[in-house]
mmCIF file of C-alpha atoms in Angstrom:
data_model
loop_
_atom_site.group_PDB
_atom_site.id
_atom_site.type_symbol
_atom_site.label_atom_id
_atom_site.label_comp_id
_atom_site.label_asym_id
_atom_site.label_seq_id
_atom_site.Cartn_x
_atom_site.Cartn_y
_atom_site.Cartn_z
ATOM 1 C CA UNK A 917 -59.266 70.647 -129.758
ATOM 2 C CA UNK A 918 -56.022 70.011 -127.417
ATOM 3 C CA UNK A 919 -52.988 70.194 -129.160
ATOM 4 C CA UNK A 920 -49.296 70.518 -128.341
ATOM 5 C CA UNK A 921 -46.783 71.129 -130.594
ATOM 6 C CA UNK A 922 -42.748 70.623 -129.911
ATOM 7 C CA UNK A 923 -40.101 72.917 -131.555
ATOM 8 C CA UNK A 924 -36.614 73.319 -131.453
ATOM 9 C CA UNK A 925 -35.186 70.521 -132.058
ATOM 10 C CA UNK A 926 -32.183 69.577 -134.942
ATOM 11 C CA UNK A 927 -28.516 68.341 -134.774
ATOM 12 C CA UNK A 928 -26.242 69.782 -132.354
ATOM 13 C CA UNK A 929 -22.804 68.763 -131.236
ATOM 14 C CA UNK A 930 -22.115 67.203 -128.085
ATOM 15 C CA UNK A 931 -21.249 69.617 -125.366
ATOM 16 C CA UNK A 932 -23.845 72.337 -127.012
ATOM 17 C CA UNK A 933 -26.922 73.761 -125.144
ATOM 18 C CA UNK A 934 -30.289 73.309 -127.053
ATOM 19 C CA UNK A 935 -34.103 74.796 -125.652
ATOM 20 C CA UNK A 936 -36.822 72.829 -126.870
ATOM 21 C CA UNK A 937 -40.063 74.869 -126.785
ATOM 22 C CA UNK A 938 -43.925 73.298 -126.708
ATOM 23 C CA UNK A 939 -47.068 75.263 -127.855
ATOM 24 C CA UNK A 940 -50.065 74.315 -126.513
ATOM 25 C CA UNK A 941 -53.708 75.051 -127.492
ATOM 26 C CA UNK A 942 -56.974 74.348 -126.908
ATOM 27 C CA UNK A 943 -57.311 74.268 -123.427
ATOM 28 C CA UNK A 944 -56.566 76.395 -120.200
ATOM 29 C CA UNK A 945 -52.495 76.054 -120.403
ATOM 30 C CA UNK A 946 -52.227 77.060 -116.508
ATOM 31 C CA UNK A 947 -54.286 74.608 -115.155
ATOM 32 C CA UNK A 948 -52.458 71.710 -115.756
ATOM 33 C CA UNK A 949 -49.002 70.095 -114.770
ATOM 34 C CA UNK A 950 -47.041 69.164 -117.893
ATOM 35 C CA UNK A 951 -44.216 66.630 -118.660
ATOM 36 C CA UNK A 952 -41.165 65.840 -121.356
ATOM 37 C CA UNK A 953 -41.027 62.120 -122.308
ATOM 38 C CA UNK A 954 -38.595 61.230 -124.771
ATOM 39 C CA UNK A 955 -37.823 58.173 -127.057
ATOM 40 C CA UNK A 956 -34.628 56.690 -127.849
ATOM 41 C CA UNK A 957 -34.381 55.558 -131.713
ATOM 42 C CA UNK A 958 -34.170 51.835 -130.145
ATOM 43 C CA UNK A 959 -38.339 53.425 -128.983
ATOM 44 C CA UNK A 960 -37.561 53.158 -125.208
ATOM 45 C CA UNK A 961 -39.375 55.857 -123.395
ATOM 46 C CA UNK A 962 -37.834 57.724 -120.199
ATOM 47 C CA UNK A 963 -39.707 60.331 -118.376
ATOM 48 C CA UNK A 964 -37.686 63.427 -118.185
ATOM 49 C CA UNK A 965 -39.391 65.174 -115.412
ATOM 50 C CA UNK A 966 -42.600 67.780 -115.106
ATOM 51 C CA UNK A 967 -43.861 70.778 -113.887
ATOM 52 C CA UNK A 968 -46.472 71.997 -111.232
ATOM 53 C CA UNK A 969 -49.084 74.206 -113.126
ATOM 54 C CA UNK A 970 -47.906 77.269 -111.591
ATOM 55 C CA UNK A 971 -44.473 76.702 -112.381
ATOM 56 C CA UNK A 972 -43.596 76.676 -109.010
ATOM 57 C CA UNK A 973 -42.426 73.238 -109.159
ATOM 58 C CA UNK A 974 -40.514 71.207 -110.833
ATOM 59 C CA UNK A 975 -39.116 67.243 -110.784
ATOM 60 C CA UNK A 976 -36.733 65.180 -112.841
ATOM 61 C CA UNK A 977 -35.383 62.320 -113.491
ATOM 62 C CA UNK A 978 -32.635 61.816 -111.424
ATOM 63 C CA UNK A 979 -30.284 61.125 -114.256
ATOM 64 C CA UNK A 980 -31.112 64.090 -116.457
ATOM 65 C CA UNK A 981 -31.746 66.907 -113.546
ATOM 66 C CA UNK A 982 -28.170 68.505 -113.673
ATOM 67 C CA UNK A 983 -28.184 68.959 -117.085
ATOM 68 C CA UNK A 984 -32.177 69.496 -118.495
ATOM 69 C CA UNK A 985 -34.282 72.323 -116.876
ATOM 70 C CA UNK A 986 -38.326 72.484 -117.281
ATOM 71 C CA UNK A 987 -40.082 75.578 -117.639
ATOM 72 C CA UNK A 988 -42.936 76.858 -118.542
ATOM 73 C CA UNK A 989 -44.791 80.663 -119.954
ATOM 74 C CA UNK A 990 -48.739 80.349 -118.824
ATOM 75 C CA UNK A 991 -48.790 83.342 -120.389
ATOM 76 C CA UNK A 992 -47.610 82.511 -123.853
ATOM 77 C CA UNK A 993 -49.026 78.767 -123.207
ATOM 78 C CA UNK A 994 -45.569 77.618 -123.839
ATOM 79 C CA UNK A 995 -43.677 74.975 -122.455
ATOM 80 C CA UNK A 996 -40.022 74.762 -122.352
ATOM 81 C CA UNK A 997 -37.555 72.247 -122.141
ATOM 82 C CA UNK A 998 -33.586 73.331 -121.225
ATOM 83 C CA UNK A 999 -31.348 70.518 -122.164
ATOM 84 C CA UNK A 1000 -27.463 71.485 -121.534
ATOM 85 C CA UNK A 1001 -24.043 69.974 -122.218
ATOM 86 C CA UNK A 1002 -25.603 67.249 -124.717
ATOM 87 C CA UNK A 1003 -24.514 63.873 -125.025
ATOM 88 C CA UNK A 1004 -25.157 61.535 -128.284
ATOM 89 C CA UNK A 1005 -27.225 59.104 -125.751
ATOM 90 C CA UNK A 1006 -29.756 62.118 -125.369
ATOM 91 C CA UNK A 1007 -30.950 61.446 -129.646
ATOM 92 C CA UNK A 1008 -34.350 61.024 -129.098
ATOM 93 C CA UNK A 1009 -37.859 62.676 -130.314
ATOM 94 C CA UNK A 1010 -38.747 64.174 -127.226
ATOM 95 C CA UNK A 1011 -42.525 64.607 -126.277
ATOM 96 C CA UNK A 1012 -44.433 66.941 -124.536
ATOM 97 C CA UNK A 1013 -47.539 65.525 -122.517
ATOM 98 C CA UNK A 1014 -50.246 67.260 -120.719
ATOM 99 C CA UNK A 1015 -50.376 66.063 -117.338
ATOM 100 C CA UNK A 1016 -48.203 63.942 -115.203
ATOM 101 C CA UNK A 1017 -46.194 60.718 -116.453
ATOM 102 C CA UNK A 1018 -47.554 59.462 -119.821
ATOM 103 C CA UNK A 1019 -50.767 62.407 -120.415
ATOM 104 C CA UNK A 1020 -53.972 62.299 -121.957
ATOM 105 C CA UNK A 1021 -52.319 64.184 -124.958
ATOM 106 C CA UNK A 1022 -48.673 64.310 -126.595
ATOM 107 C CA UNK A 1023 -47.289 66.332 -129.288
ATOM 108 C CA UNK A 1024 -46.233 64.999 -132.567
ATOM 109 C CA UNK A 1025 -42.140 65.109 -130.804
ATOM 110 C CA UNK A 1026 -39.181 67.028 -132.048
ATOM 111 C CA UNK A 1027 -35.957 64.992 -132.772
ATOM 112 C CA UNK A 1028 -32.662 65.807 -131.591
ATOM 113 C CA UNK A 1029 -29.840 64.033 -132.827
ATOM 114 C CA UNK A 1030 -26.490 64.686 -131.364
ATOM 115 C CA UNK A 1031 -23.519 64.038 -133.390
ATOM 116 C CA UNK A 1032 -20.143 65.610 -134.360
ATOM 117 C CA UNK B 117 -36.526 53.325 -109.551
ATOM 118 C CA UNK B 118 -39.369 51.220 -109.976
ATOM 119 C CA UNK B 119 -39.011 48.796 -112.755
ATOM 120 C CA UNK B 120 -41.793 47.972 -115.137
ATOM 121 C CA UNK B 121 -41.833 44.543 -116.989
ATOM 122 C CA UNK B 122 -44.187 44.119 -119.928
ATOM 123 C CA UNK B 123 -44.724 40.536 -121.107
ATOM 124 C CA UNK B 124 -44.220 39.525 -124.198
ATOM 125 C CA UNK B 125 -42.544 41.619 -125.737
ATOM 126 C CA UNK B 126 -44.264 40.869 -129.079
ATOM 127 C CA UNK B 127 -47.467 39.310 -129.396
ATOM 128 C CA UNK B 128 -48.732 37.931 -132.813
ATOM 129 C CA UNK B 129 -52.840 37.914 -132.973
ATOM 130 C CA UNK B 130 -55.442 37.704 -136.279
ATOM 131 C CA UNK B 131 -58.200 40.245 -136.371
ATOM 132 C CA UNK B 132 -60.901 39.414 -134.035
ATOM 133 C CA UNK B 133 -59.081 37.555 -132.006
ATOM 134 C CA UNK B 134 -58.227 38.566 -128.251
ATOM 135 C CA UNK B 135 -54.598 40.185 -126.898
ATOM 136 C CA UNK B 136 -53.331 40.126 -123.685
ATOM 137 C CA UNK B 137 -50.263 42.155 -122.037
ATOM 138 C CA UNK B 138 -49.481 41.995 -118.667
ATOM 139 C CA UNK B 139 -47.078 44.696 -116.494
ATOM 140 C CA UNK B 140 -45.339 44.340 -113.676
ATOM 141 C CA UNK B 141 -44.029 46.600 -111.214
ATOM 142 C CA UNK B 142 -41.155 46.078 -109.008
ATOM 143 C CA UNK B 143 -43.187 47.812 -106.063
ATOM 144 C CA UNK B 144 -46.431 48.327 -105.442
ATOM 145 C CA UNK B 145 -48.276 51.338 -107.231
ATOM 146 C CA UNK B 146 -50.780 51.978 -105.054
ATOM 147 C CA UNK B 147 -49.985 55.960 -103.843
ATOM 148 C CA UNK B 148 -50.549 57.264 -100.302
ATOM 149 C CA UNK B 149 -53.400 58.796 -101.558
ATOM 150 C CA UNK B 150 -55.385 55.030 -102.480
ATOM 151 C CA UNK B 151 -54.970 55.806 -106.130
ATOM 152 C CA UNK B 152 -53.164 53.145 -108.374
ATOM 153 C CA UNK B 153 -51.196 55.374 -111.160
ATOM 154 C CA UNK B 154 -50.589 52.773 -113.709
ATOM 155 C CA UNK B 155 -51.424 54.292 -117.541
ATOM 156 C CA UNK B 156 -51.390 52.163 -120.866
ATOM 157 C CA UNK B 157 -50.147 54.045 -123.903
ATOM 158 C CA UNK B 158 -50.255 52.873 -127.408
ATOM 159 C CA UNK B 159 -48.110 54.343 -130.464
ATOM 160 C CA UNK B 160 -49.168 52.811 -133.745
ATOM 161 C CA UNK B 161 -46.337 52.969 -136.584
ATOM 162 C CA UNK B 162 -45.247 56.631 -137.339
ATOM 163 C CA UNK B 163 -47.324 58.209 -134.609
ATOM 164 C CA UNK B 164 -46.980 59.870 -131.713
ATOM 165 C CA UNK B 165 -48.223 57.869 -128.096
ATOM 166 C CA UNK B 166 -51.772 58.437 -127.194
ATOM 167 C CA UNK B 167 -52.834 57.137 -123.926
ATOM 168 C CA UNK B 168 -55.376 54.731 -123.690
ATOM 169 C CA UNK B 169 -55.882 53.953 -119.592
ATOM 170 C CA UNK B 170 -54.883 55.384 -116.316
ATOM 171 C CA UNK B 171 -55.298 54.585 -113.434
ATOM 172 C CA UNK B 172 -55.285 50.936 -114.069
ATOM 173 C CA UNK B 173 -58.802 50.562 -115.508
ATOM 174 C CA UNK B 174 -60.262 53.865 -116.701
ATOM 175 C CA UNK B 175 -60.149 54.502 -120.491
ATOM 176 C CA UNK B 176 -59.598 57.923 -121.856
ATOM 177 C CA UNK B 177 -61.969 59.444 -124.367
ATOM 178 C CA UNK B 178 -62.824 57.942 -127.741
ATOM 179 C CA UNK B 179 -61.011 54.459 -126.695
ATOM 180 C CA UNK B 180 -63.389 51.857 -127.937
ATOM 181 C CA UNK B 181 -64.540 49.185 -124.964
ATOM 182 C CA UNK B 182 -62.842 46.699 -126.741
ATOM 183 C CA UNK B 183 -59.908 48.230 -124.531
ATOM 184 C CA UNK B 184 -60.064 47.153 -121.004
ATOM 185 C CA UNK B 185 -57.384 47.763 -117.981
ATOM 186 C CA UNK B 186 -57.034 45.333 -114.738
ATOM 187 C CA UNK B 187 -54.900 44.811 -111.562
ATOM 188 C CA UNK B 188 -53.419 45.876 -108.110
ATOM 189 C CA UNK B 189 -50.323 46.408 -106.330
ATOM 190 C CA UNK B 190 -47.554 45.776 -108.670
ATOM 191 C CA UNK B 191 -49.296 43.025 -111.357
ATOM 192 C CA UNK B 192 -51.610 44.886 -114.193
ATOM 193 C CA UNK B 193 -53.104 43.392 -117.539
ATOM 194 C CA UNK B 194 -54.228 45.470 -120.648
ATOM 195 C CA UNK B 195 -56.358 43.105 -122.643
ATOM 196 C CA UNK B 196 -57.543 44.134 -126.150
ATOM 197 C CA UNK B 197 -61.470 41.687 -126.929
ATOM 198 C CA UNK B 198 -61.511 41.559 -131.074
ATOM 199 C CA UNK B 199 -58.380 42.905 -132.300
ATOM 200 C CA UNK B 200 -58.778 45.263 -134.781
ATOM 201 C CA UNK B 201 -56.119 46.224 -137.515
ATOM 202 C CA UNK B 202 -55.674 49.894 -136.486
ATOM 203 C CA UNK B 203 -54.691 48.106 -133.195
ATOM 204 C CA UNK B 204 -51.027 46.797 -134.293
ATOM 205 C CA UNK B 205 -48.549 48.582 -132.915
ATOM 206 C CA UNK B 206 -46.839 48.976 -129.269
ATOM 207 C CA UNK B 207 -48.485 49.218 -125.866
ATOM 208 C CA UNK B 208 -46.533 50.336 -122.842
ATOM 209 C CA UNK B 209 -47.089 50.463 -119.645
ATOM 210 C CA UNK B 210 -46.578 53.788 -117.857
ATOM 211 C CA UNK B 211 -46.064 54.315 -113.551
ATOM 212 C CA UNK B 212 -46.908 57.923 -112.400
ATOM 213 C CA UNK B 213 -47.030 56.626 -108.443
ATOM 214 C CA UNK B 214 -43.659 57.503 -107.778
ATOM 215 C CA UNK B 215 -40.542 59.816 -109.413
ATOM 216 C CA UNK B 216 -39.258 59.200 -111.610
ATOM 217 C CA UNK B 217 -42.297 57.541 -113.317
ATOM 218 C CA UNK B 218 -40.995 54.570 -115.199
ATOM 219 C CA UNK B 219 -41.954 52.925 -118.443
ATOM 220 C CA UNK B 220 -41.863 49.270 -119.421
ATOM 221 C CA UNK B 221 -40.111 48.547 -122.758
ATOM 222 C CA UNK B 222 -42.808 48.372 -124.805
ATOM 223 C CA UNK B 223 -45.081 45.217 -126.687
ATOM 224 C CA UNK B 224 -45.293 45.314 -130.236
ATOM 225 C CA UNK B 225 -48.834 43.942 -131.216
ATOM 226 C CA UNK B 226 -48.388 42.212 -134.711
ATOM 227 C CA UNK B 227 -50.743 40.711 -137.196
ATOM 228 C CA UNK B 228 -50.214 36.873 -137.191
#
């Protein structure tokens, strides 16, 4: 059985740096490109960006790319997500998704709320 | 960035009767490659998404074939035969042609 599950998430300050980390199981982790989606409390959905399944790739939304930074462990079948210099417009549950754009499978989200 | 529009936004329906959602893009999907990467995702209340179609028609495993995806270009349609309750929710519309991949805003399916 796929699943992905997100970690890391909490309140932080603006300004602060925060990783958000995705665990994935049940299938081979470096064979497939993965993505961050996240979801405003308002439930918009933005694409954050992905990564190639090698790692050797990477693309973001234009918006988010000088401050969020994809990687990704094949080893440890982890997925990571960077996010730096928060702002309280980036509360959201963020998602992981296997695959490109909106994926076959998503984890159950992590939320971040940024506040003072 | 391409721009997806979902129409309505909120759609009323009894169970058993028929839904309808259409999508538009502000470009056309269709990728250099002859592929059309337009997904439907649906999140029912408390949930996290699941996808239910990509590319434009196909349905992912375990959707029922009450589920069925149509279109071209930039206008697509998710239309839902015999509406079930475990149906009610919101359906968006998802573009993976082109970065950044762009989401409509969403259709909440309610029970009239």
């Amino acid at each position: 059985e796929v699943q992905l599950v997100e970690s890391g998430g909490g309140l932080v300050k603006p300004g602060a740096s925060l990783k958000l980390s995705c665990v994935a199981s049940g299938f081979t982790f470096s064979d497939y490109w993965m993505s961050w989606v996240r979801q405003t409390p308002g439930k918009t959905m933005e694409w954050i960006g992905d990564i190639k399944y090698d790692g050797s790739y990477t693309n973001y939304a234009p918006s988010l790319k000088n401050r969020f930074t994809i990687s990704r462990d094949n080893a440890k079948s982890t997925l990571y997500l960077q996010m730096s210099n928060v702002r309280s417009e980036d509360t959201a549950t963020y998602y992981c998704t296997r695959g490109i754009a909106a994926g076959a499978y998503w984890g159950q989200g992590t939320l971040v709320t940024v506040s003072s | 960035d391409i721009v997806m529009t979902q129409t309505p936004l909120s759609l009323s329906v009894a169970i058993g009767q028929s839904a309808s959602i259409s999508c538009k893009s502000s470009q056309s999907l269709k990728y250099s490659d002859g592929k059309t990467y337009l997904n439907w995702v649906f999140q029912s209340p408390g949930q996290s998404p699941k996808r239910l179609i990509y590319q434009v028609s196909k349905l992912d495993s375990g959707v029922p074939d009450r589920f069925s995806g149509t279109g071209s270009e930039t206008d697509f349609t998710l239309k839902i035969s015999r509406v079930e309750a475990e149906d009610l929710g919101v359906y968006y519309c998802c573009q993976g042609s082109y970065s950044p991949n762009t989401f409509g805003a969403g259709t909440k399916l309610e029970l009239k």
